[in-house]
PDB file of C-alpha atoms in Angstrom:
ATOM      1  CA  ASN A   1      -6.998  18.379 -27.985  1.00  0.00           C
ATOM      2  CA  ALA A   2      -7.366  20.601 -25.021  1.00  0.00           C
ATOM      3  CA  GLY A   3      -9.622  18.788 -22.938  1.00  0.00           C
ATOM      4  CA  VAL A   4     -11.379  20.623 -20.261  1.00  0.00           C
ATOM      5  CA  THR A   5     -10.522  24.293 -20.099  1.00  0.00           C
ATOM      6  CA  GLN A   6     -11.046  26.658 -17.043  1.00  0.00           C
ATOM      7  CA  THR A   7     -11.230  30.258 -17.028  1.00  0.00           C
ATOM      8  CA  PRO A   8     -10.037  32.300 -15.120  1.00  0.00           C
ATOM      9  CA  LYS A   9      -7.296  30.466 -13.172  1.00  0.00           C
ATOM     10  CA  PHE A  10      -6.869  32.791 -10.282  1.00  0.00           C
ATOM     11  CA  ARG A  11      -9.137  35.562  -9.059  1.00  0.00           C
ATOM     12  CA  VAL A  12      -9.406  37.680  -5.981  1.00  0.00           C
ATOM     13  CA  LEU A  13     -12.825  39.146  -5.187  1.00  0.00           C
ATOM     14  CA  LYS A  14     -14.199  41.511  -2.370  1.00  0.00           C
ATOM     15  CA  THR A  15     -17.198  40.355  -0.327  1.00  0.00           C
ATOM     16  CA  GLY A  16     -20.322  40.908  -2.286  1.00  0.00           C
ATOM     17  CA  GLN A  17     -19.025  41.294  -5.919  1.00  0.00           C
ATOM     18  CA  SER A  18     -19.961  38.739  -8.570  1.00  0.00           C
ATOM     19  CA  MET A  19     -18.353  36.834 -10.941  1.00  0.00           C
ATOM     20  CA  THR A  20     -18.722  34.069 -13.632  1.00  0.00           C
ATOM     21  CA  LEU A  21     -16.314  31.091 -13.956  1.00  0.00           C
ATOM     22  CA  LEU A  22     -16.445  29.213 -17.582  1.00  0.00           C
ATOM     23  CA  CYS A  23     -15.447  26.012 -18.264  1.00  0.00           C
ATOM     24  CA  ALA A  24     -15.144  24.359 -21.758  1.00  0.00           C
ATOM     25  CA  GLN A  25     -14.824  21.095 -22.997  1.00  0.00           C
ATOM     26  CA  ASP A  26     -14.059  19.843 -26.177  1.00  0.00           C
ATOM     27  CA  MET A  27     -15.179  16.219 -26.046  1.00  0.00           C
ATOM     28  CA  ASN A  28     -18.492  16.319 -26.566  1.00  0.00           C
ATOM     29  CA  HIS A  29     -19.392  15.123 -23.402  1.00  0.00           C
ATOM     30  CA  GLU A  30     -23.004  14.999 -22.207  1.00  0.00           C
ATOM     31  CA  TYR A  31     -22.210  15.518 -18.400  1.00  0.00           C
ATOM     32  CA  MET A  32     -20.618  18.544 -16.834  1.00  0.00           C
ATOM     33  CA  TYR A  33     -19.945  19.224 -13.009  1.00  0.00           C
ATOM     34  CA  TRP A  34     -18.553  21.826 -10.867  1.00  0.00           C
ATOM     35  CA  TYR A  35     -16.741  20.979  -7.740  1.00  0.00           C
ATOM     36  CA  ARG A  36     -14.936  22.876  -4.836  1.00  0.00           C
ATOM     37  CA  GLN A  37     -11.887  21.521  -3.309  1.00  0.00           C
ATOM     38  CA  ASP A  38     -11.138  22.868   0.528  1.00  0.00           C
ATOM     39  CA  PRO A  39      -8.347  21.387   2.718  1.00  0.00           C
ATOM     40  CA  GLY A  40      -9.532  18.141   4.861  1.00  0.00           C
ATOM     41  CA  MET A  41     -13.011  18.374   2.664  1.00  0.00           C
ATOM     42  CA  GLY A  42     -12.630  16.524  -0.536  1.00  0.00           C
ATOM     43  CA  LEU A  43     -14.289  17.529  -3.350  1.00  0.00           C
ATOM     44  CA  ARG A  44     -17.526  18.520  -3.227  1.00  0.00           C
ATOM     45  CA  LEU A  45     -20.438  18.766  -5.825  1.00  0.00           C
ATOM     46  CA  ILE A  46     -21.848  22.139  -6.383  1.00  0.00           C
ATOM     47  CA  HIS A  47     -23.738  21.901  -9.499  1.00  0.00           C
ATOM     48  CA  TYR A  48     -24.110  19.577 -12.368  1.00  0.00           C
ATOM     49  CA  SER A  49     -25.753  19.089 -15.698  1.00  0.00           C
ATOM     50  CA  VAL A  50     -26.887  16.230 -17.460  1.00  0.00           C
ATOM     51  CA  GLY A  51     -26.928  17.674 -21.086  1.00  0.00           C
ATOM     52  CA  GLU A  52     -27.489  21.350 -23.045  1.00  0.00           C
ATOM     53  CA  GLY A  53     -30.076  23.434 -21.205  1.00  0.00           C
ATOM     54  CA  THR A  54     -30.416  21.262 -17.998  1.00  0.00           C
ATOM     55  CA  THR A  55     -28.857  22.151 -14.314  1.00  0.00           C
ATOM     56  CA  ALA A  56     -29.285  19.802 -11.079  1.00  0.00           C
ATOM     57  CA  LYS A  57     -27.940  20.907  -7.558  1.00  0.00           C
ATOM     58  CA  GLY A  58     -25.342  18.895  -5.922  1.00  0.00           C
ATOM     59  CA  GLU A  59     -23.923  18.670  -2.151  1.00  0.00           C
ATOM     60  CA  VAL A  60     -23.310  22.472  -1.838  1.00  0.00           C
ATOM     61  CA  PRO A  61     -25.448  24.487  -4.095  1.00  0.00           C
ATOM     62  CA  ASP A  62     -26.311  27.698  -2.007  1.00  0.00           C
ATOM     63  CA  GLY A  63     -24.703  30.875  -3.108  1.00  0.00           C
ATOM     64  CA  TYR A  64     -23.902  29.587  -6.700  1.00  0.00           C
ATOM     65  CA  ASN A  65     -25.690  29.721 -10.016  1.00  0.00           C
ATOM     66  CA  VAL A  66     -25.055  27.823 -13.110  1.00  0.00           C
ATOM     67  CA  SER A  67     -25.900  27.841 -16.647  1.00  0.00           C
ATOM     68  CA  ARG A  68     -25.654  25.380 -19.697  1.00  0.00           C
ATOM     69  CA  LEU A  69     -26.731  27.236 -22.689  1.00  0.00           C
ATOM     70  CA  LYS A  70     -24.234  25.409 -25.281  1.00  0.00           C
ATOM     71  CA  LYS A  71     -23.243  21.749 -25.015  1.00  0.00           C
ATOM     72  CA  GLN A  72     -19.726  22.292 -24.691  1.00  0.00           C
ATOM     73  CA  ASN A  73     -20.009  25.172 -21.652  1.00  0.00           C
ATOM     74  CA  PHE A  74     -20.814  25.229 -18.287  1.00  0.00           C
ATOM     75  CA  LEU A  75     -21.161  28.194 -16.487  1.00  0.00           C
ATOM     76  CA  LEU A  76     -20.626  28.665 -12.606  1.00  0.00           C
ATOM     77  CA  GLY A  77     -21.719  32.441 -11.150  1.00  0.00           C
ATOM     78  CA  LEU A  78     -21.403  33.693  -7.505  1.00  0.00           C
ATOM     79  CA  GLU A  79     -24.102  36.586  -7.425  1.00  0.00           C
ATOM     80  CA  SER A  80     -22.532  37.959  -3.886  1.00  0.00           C
ATOM     81  CA  ALA A  81     -19.380  36.394  -3.055  1.00  0.00           C
ATOM     82  CA  ALA A  82     -18.665  35.218   0.720  1.00  0.00           C
ATOM     83  CA  PRO A  83     -15.242  34.775   2.079  1.00  0.00           C
ATOM     84  CA  SER A  84     -16.670  30.928   2.667  1.00  0.00           C
ATOM     85  CA  GLN A  85     -16.638  30.704  -0.772  1.00  0.00           C
ATOM     86  CA  THR A  86     -12.690  31.176  -1.190  1.00  0.00           C
ATOM     87  CA  SER A  87     -11.590  27.732  -2.494  1.00  0.00           C
ATOM     88  CA  VAL A  88     -10.367  25.979  -5.707  1.00  0.00           C
ATOM     89  CA  TYR A  89     -13.250  25.159  -8.182  1.00  0.00           C
ATOM     90  CA  PHE A  90     -12.857  22.202 -10.632  1.00  0.00           C
ATOM     91  CA  CYS A  91     -14.999  21.692 -13.710  1.00  0.00           C
ATOM     92  CA  ALA A  92     -15.237  18.078 -15.000  1.00  0.00           C
ATOM     93  CA  SER A  93     -17.102  16.177 -17.711  1.00  0.00           C
ATOM     94  CA  ARG A  94     -17.550  12.657 -18.908  1.00  0.00           C
ATOM     95  CA  THR A  95     -19.580  11.307 -21.824  1.00  0.00           C
ATOM     96  CA  ALA A  96     -22.788   9.662 -20.619  1.00  0.00           C
ATOM     97  CA  THR A  97     -22.449   6.174 -20.954  1.00  0.00           C
ATOM     98  CA  ARG A  98     -19.950   3.551 -21.340  1.00  0.00           C
ATOM     99  CA  GLN A  99     -20.354  -0.195 -21.331  1.00  0.00           C
ATOM    100  CA  GLY A 100     -23.950   0.636 -22.085  1.00  0.00           C
ATOM    101  CA  SER A 101     -24.833   1.793 -18.564  1.00  0.00           C
ATOM    102  CA  ASN A 102     -24.665   5.436 -17.079  1.00  0.00           C
ATOM    103  CA  THR A 103     -20.994   5.395 -15.866  1.00  0.00           C
ATOM    104  CA  GLY A 104     -17.776   6.480 -17.106  1.00  0.00           C
ATOM    105  CA  GLU A 105     -14.812   8.640 -15.653  1.00  0.00           C
ATOM    106  CA  LEU A 106     -14.508  12.345 -14.811  1.00  0.00           C
ATOM    107  CA  PHE A 107     -12.241  14.392 -17.011  1.00  0.00           C
ATOM    108  CA  PHE A 108     -11.027  17.493 -14.661  1.00  0.00           C
ATOM    109  CA  GLY A 109      -9.849  20.871 -15.902  1.00  0.00           C
ATOM    110  CA  GLU A 110      -6.711  22.659 -13.980  1.00  0.00           C
ATOM    111  CA  GLY A 111      -8.915  24.216 -11.357  1.00  0.00           C
ATOM    112  CA  SER A 112      -9.770  27.991 -10.624  1.00  0.00           C
ATOM    113  CA  ARG A 113      -8.450  29.141  -7.253  1.00  0.00           C
ATOM    114  CA  LEU A 114     -10.543  31.960  -6.014  1.00  0.00           C
ATOM    115  CA  THR A 115      -9.915  34.131  -2.900  1.00  0.00           C
ATOM    116  CA  VAL A 116     -12.459  36.257  -1.429  1.00  0.00           C
ATOM    117  CA  LEU A 117     -11.657  39.173   0.870  1.00  0.00           C
TER     118      LEU A 117
ATOM    119  CA  GLU B   1     -26.012   8.220   3.454  1.00  0.00           C
ATOM    120  CA  ASP B   2     -23.420   7.331   0.724  1.00  0.00           C
ATOM    121  CA  GLN B   3     -19.933   7.691   2.069  1.00  0.00           C
ATOM    122  CA  VAL B   4     -16.245   7.254   1.052  1.00  0.00           C
ATOM    123  CA  THR B   5     -13.565   7.017   3.586  1.00  0.00           C
ATOM    124  CA  GLN B   6      -9.832   6.854   2.601  1.00  0.00           C
ATOM    125  CA  SER B   7      -6.971   5.678   4.765  1.00  0.00           C
ATOM    126  CA  PRO B   8      -4.416   6.856   5.660  1.00  0.00           C
ATOM    127  CA  GLU B   9      -4.287  10.684   5.333  1.00  0.00           C
ATOM    128  CA  ALA B  10      -0.697  10.438   4.666  1.00  0.00           C
ATOM    129  CA  LEU B  11       1.848   8.169   3.838  1.00  0.00           C
ATOM    130  CA  ARG B  12       5.495   8.488   3.524  1.00  0.00           C
ATOM    131  CA  LEU B  13       7.519   5.697   1.740  1.00  0.00           C
ATOM    132  CA  GLN B  14      11.198   4.982   1.103  1.00  0.00           C
ATOM    133  CA  GLU B  15      11.785   4.401  -2.721  1.00  0.00           C
ATOM    134  CA  GLY B  16      11.317   0.926  -3.461  1.00  0.00           C
ATOM    135  CA  GLU B  17       9.130   0.452  -0.120  1.00  0.00           C
ATOM    136  CA  SER B  18       5.498  -0.974  -1.523  1.00  0.00           C
ATOM    137  CA  SER B  19       2.561  -0.397   0.544  1.00  0.00           C
ATOM    138  CA  SER B  20      -1.222   0.020  -0.330  1.00  0.00           C
ATOM    139  CA  LEU B  21      -3.867   2.787   0.211  1.00  0.00           C
ATOM    140  CA  ASN B  22      -7.487   1.968   1.482  1.00  0.00           C
ATOM    141  CA  CYS B  23     -10.625   3.334   0.012  1.00  0.00           C
ATOM    142  CA  SER B  24     -13.874   2.122   1.820  1.00  0.00           C
ATOM    143  CA  TYR B  25     -17.109   2.921   0.704  1.00  0.00           C
ATOM    144  CA  THR B  26     -20.808   2.584   1.987  1.00  0.00           C
ATOM    145  CA  VAL B  27     -23.436   3.310  -1.063  1.00  0.00           C
ATOM    146  CA  SER B  28     -26.236   2.245  -2.468  1.00  0.00           C
ATOM    147  CA  GLY B  29     -26.109   0.501  -5.782  1.00  0.00           C
ATOM    148  CA  LEU B  30     -22.665   0.922  -6.822  1.00  0.00           C
ATOM    149  CA  ARG B  31     -22.026   1.601 -10.383  1.00  0.00           C
ATOM    150  CA  GLY B  32     -18.219   2.109 -10.370  1.00  0.00           C
ATOM    151  CA  LEU B  33     -15.295   3.091  -8.331  1.00  0.00           C
ATOM    152  CA  PHE B  34     -12.510   5.357  -9.758  1.00  0.00           C
ATOM    153  CA  TRP B  35      -9.282   6.223  -8.725  1.00  0.00           C
ATOM    154  CA  TYR B  36      -7.359   9.464  -9.442  1.00  0.00           C
ATOM    155  CA  ARG B  37      -3.952  11.017  -9.126  1.00  0.00           C
ATOM    156  CA  GLN B  38      -3.799  14.655  -8.247  1.00  0.00           C
ATOM    157  CA  ASP B  39      -0.491  16.591  -8.217  1.00  0.00           C
ATOM    158  CA  PRO B  40      -0.252  19.957  -6.451  1.00  0.00           C
ATOM    159  CA  GLY B  41      -2.111  22.815  -8.289  1.00  0.00           C
ATOM    160  CA  LYS B  42      -3.421  20.511 -10.541  1.00  0.00           C
ATOM    161  CA  GLY B  43      -6.515  18.740 -11.445  1.00  0.00           C
ATOM    162  CA  PRO B  44      -7.102  15.207 -10.957  1.00  0.00           C
ATOM    163  CA  GLU B  45      -6.201  12.738 -13.268  1.00  0.00           C
ATOM    164  CA  PHE B  46      -7.989   9.518 -14.044  1.00  0.00           C
ATOM    165  CA  LEU B  47      -6.273   6.432 -13.005  1.00  0.00           C
ATOM    166  CA  PHE B  48      -8.591   3.472 -12.918  1.00  0.00           C
ATOM    167  CA  THR B  49     -12.389   2.296 -12.975  1.00  0.00           C
ATOM    168  CA  LEU B  50     -13.531  -0.940 -11.137  1.00  0.00           C
ATOM    169  CA  TYR B  51     -16.964  -1.887 -11.716  1.00  0.00           C
ATOM    170  CA  SER B  52     -17.683  -5.049  -9.506  1.00  0.00           C
ATOM    171  CA  ALA B  53     -16.100  -7.318  -6.810  1.00  0.00           C
ATOM    172  CA  GLY B  54     -13.205  -9.388  -7.607  1.00  0.00           C
ATOM    173  CA  GLU B  55     -11.975  -6.827 -10.392  1.00  0.00           C
ATOM    174  CA  GLU B  56      -8.447  -5.709 -10.749  1.00  0.00           C
ATOM    175  CA  LYS B  57      -6.824  -3.186 -12.963  1.00  0.00           C
ATOM    176  CA  GLU B  58      -3.099  -2.363 -13.260  1.00  0.00           C
ATOM    177  CA  LYS B  59      -0.856   0.232 -14.804  1.00  0.00           C
ATOM    178  CA  GLU B  60       2.833   0.223 -14.090  1.00  0.00           C
ATOM    179  CA  ARG B  61       3.715   0.218 -10.500  1.00  0.00           C
ATOM    180  CA  LEU B  62      -0.023   0.799  -9.430  1.00  0.00           C
ATOM    181  CA  LYS B  63      -2.819  -2.268  -9.117  1.00  0.00           C
ATOM    182  CA  ALA B  64      -6.106  -1.220  -8.079  1.00  0.00           C
ATOM    183  CA  THR B  65      -8.628  -4.072  -6.519  1.00  0.00           C
ATOM    184  CA  LEU B  66     -12.367  -4.110  -5.160  1.00  0.00           C
ATOM    185  CA  THR B  67     -14.242  -5.908  -2.736  1.00  0.00           C
ATOM    186  CA  LYS B  68     -17.879  -5.395  -1.705  1.00  0.00           C
ATOM    187  CA  LYS B  69     -17.021  -2.775   0.839  1.00  0.00           C
ATOM    188  CA  GLU B  70     -13.582  -1.379  -0.322  1.00  0.00           C
ATOM    189  CA  SER B  71     -11.049  -0.627  -2.709  1.00  0.00           C
ATOM    190  CA  PHE B  72      -7.110  -1.058  -2.467  1.00  0.00           C
ATOM    191  CA  LEU B  73      -4.539   1.012  -4.418  1.00  0.00           C
ATOM    192  CA  HIS B  74      -0.961  -1.305  -4.231  1.00  0.00           C
ATOM    193  CA  ILE B  75       1.559   0.538  -4.853  1.00  0.00           C
ATOM    194  CA  THR B  76       4.901  -1.767  -5.844  1.00  0.00           C
ATOM    195  CA  ALA B  77       8.458  -0.432  -5.485  1.00  0.00           C
ATOM    196  CA  PRO B  78       7.318   3.262  -5.725  1.00  0.00           C
ATOM    197  CA  LYS B  79       9.467   6.001  -7.070  1.00  0.00           C
ATOM    198  CA  PRO B  80       9.647   9.717  -5.897  1.00  0.00           C
ATOM    199  CA  GLU B  81       7.667  10.687  -9.000  1.00  0.00           C
ATOM    200  CA  ASP B  82       4.805   8.653  -7.446  1.00  0.00           C
ATOM    201  CA  SER B  83       4.633  11.285  -4.753  1.00  0.00           C
ATOM    202  CA  ALA B  84       0.758  12.851  -5.177  1.00  0.00           C
ATOM    203  CA  THR B  85      -2.537  12.832  -3.689  1.00  0.00           C
ATOM    204  CA  TYR B  86      -4.487   9.679  -4.516  1.00  0.00           C
ATOM    205  CA  LEU B  87      -8.324  10.165  -4.655  1.00  0.00           C
ATOM    206  CA  CYS B  88     -10.880   7.433  -4.705  1.00  0.00           C
ATOM    207  CA  ALA B  89     -14.660   8.198  -6.019  1.00  0.00           C
ATOM    208  CA  VAL B  90     -17.704   6.277  -5.920  1.00  0.00           C
ATOM    209  CA  GLN B  91     -20.941   6.576  -8.575  1.00  0.00           C
ATOM    210  CA  ALA B  92     -24.007   4.907  -7.138  1.00  0.00           C
ATOM    211  CA  GLY B  93     -27.775   5.274  -7.383  1.00  0.00           C
ATOM    212  CA  THR B  94     -28.811   7.167 -10.801  1.00  0.00           C
ATOM    213  CA  GLY B  95     -25.165   7.403 -11.630  1.00  0.00           C
ATOM    214  CA  ASN B  96     -25.721  11.268 -12.002  1.00  0.00           C
ATOM    215  CA  GLN B  97     -22.971  12.035  -8.790  1.00  0.00           C
ATOM    216  CA  PHE B  98     -19.792  11.090  -7.911  1.00  0.00           C
ATOM    217  CA  TYR B  99     -18.628  10.711  -4.240  1.00  0.00           C
ATOM    218  CA  PHE B 100     -14.927  11.562  -3.361  1.00  0.00           C
ATOM    219  CA  GLY B 101     -13.119  10.624  -0.471  1.00  0.00           C
ATOM    220  CA  THR B 102     -10.464  13.259   1.116  1.00  0.00           C
ATOM    221  CA  GLY B 103      -7.503  11.494  -0.624  1.00  0.00           C
ATOM    222  CA  THR B 104      -4.377  10.120   0.962  1.00  0.00           C
ATOM    223  CA  SER B 105      -1.104  12.145   0.390  1.00  0.00           C
ATOM    224  CA  LEU B 106       1.865  10.019  -0.742  1.00  0.00           C
ATOM    225  CA  THR B 107       5.161  11.278  -0.480  1.00  0.00           C
ATOM    226  CA  VAL B 108       7.984   8.685  -1.965  1.00  0.00           C
ATOM    227  CA  ILE B 109      11.639   9.529  -0.542  1.00  0.00           C
ATOM    228  CA  PRO B 110      14.524   8.966  -2.418  1.00  0.00           C
TER     229      PRO B 110
END
């Protein structure tokens, strides 16, 4: 059982280049999330999805796009990378309900470290 | 605005020296408070969920408690392998989003 898998783990881009980060989960979770983690800032939500075919903006969505064409996959795209997008990106997923309520712990991937020069 | 604040930012303990980490929050409609452990270069690992004031959860040397305004993570007789960053998160409102604190970096010295 792999859990949440992120690819690639490391990437270096030049300003203006584009790329896609892939997140795959094998737990049949409905909810998926993309966060970025920067020193002193904590984890900040970029975009999330409450189910296949849905996406929604989080705290810091500018410069990013996402797609959830399949339930198990959540893609994060950078159309034109900027140095401010240098960060560690984490994908997470969770089940829709626990104890009959919309709650439940997040399961995280190992992270993708992106450097934009 | 929903906020989560963790203190201290960093904590150094001698092995066996018990202490507590704090997570204070101001949110509307708390659905759950979560504690995670994060090792360097790794993703956060789930530890506990607390749903209502007065609730407590324990796991080995860790005990999490919750009041209406804050949560504590008590570490009893810590060992060097407990060294990590501990993150607190709250789920509130519609429940679709989670708000994270900036974490407490714990170092346990042998």
